[in-house]
Amino acid sequence: MKASTMGETVANRGGQALHRGCSNFRDNRYNHNSYLEEADMSS
């Protein structure tokens, strides 16, 4: 019983970390692209 509960907790933590990492990567890529576009327009 404890083993399965611990496994579920680890799986949930891993899923949350993965989701958070993917959203951060997407946000960073979007910010990077918009920054490049602004630099091109100003030059």
Short mmCIF file of C-alpha atoms in Angstrom, two decimals:
data_model
loop_
_atom_site.label_atom_id
_atom_site.label_comp_id
_atom_site.label_asym_id
_atom_site.label_seq_id
_atom_site.Cartn_x
_atom_site.Cartn_y
_atom_site.Cartn_z
CA MET A 1 0.00 0.00 0.00
CA LYS A 2 2.74 2.47 0.96
CA ALA A 3 4.82 1.54 -2.10
CA SER A 4 2.01 2.27 -4.56
CA THR A 5 1.15 5.54 -2.81
CA MET A 6 4.78 6.63 -2.92
CA GLY A 7 4.94 5.71 -6.62
CA GLU A 8 1.87 7.80 -7.37
CA THR A 9 3.33 10.77 -5.48
CA VAL A 10 6.58 10.56 -7.46
CA ALA A 11 4.66 10.26 -10.73
CA ASN A 12 2.54 13.30 -9.88
CA ARG A 13 5.59 15.36 -8.96
CA GLY A 14 7.33 14.30 -12.17
CA GLY A 15 4.29 15.26 -14.25
CA GLN A 16 4.03 18.68 -12.60
CA ALA A 17 7.74 19.36 -13.09
CA LEU A 18 7.54 18.29 -16.74
CA HIS A 19 4.48 20.49 -17.35
CA ARG A 20 6.14 23.45 -15.64
CA GLY A 21 9.32 22.94 -17.69
CA CYS A 22 7.40 22.80 -20.97
CA SER A 23 5.43 25.98 -20.22
CA ASN A 24 8.62 27.81 -19.19
CA PHE A 25 10.37 26.72 -22.38
CA ARG A 26 7.42 27.91 -24.50
CA ASP A 27 7.31 31.28 -22.69
CA ASN A 28 11.06 31.77 -23.03
CA ARG A 29 10.99 30.95 -26.74
CA TYR A 30 8.10 33.37 -27.31
CA ASN A 31 9.84 36.17 -25.42
CA HIS A 32 13.09 35.51 -27.30
CA ASN A 33 11.34 35.66 -30.70
CA SER A 34 9.44 38.87 -29.87
CA TYR A 35 12.69 40.44 -28.65
CA LEU A 36 14.40 39.60 -31.96
CA GLU A 37 11.48 41.08 -33.92
CA GLU A 38 11.63 44.33 -31.93
CA ALA A 39 15.39 44.56 -32.52
CA ASP A 40 14.90 44.13 -36.27
CA MET A 41 12.23 46.84 -36.40
CA SER A 42 14.27 49.39 -34.43
CA SER A 43 17.43 48.97 -36.53
#
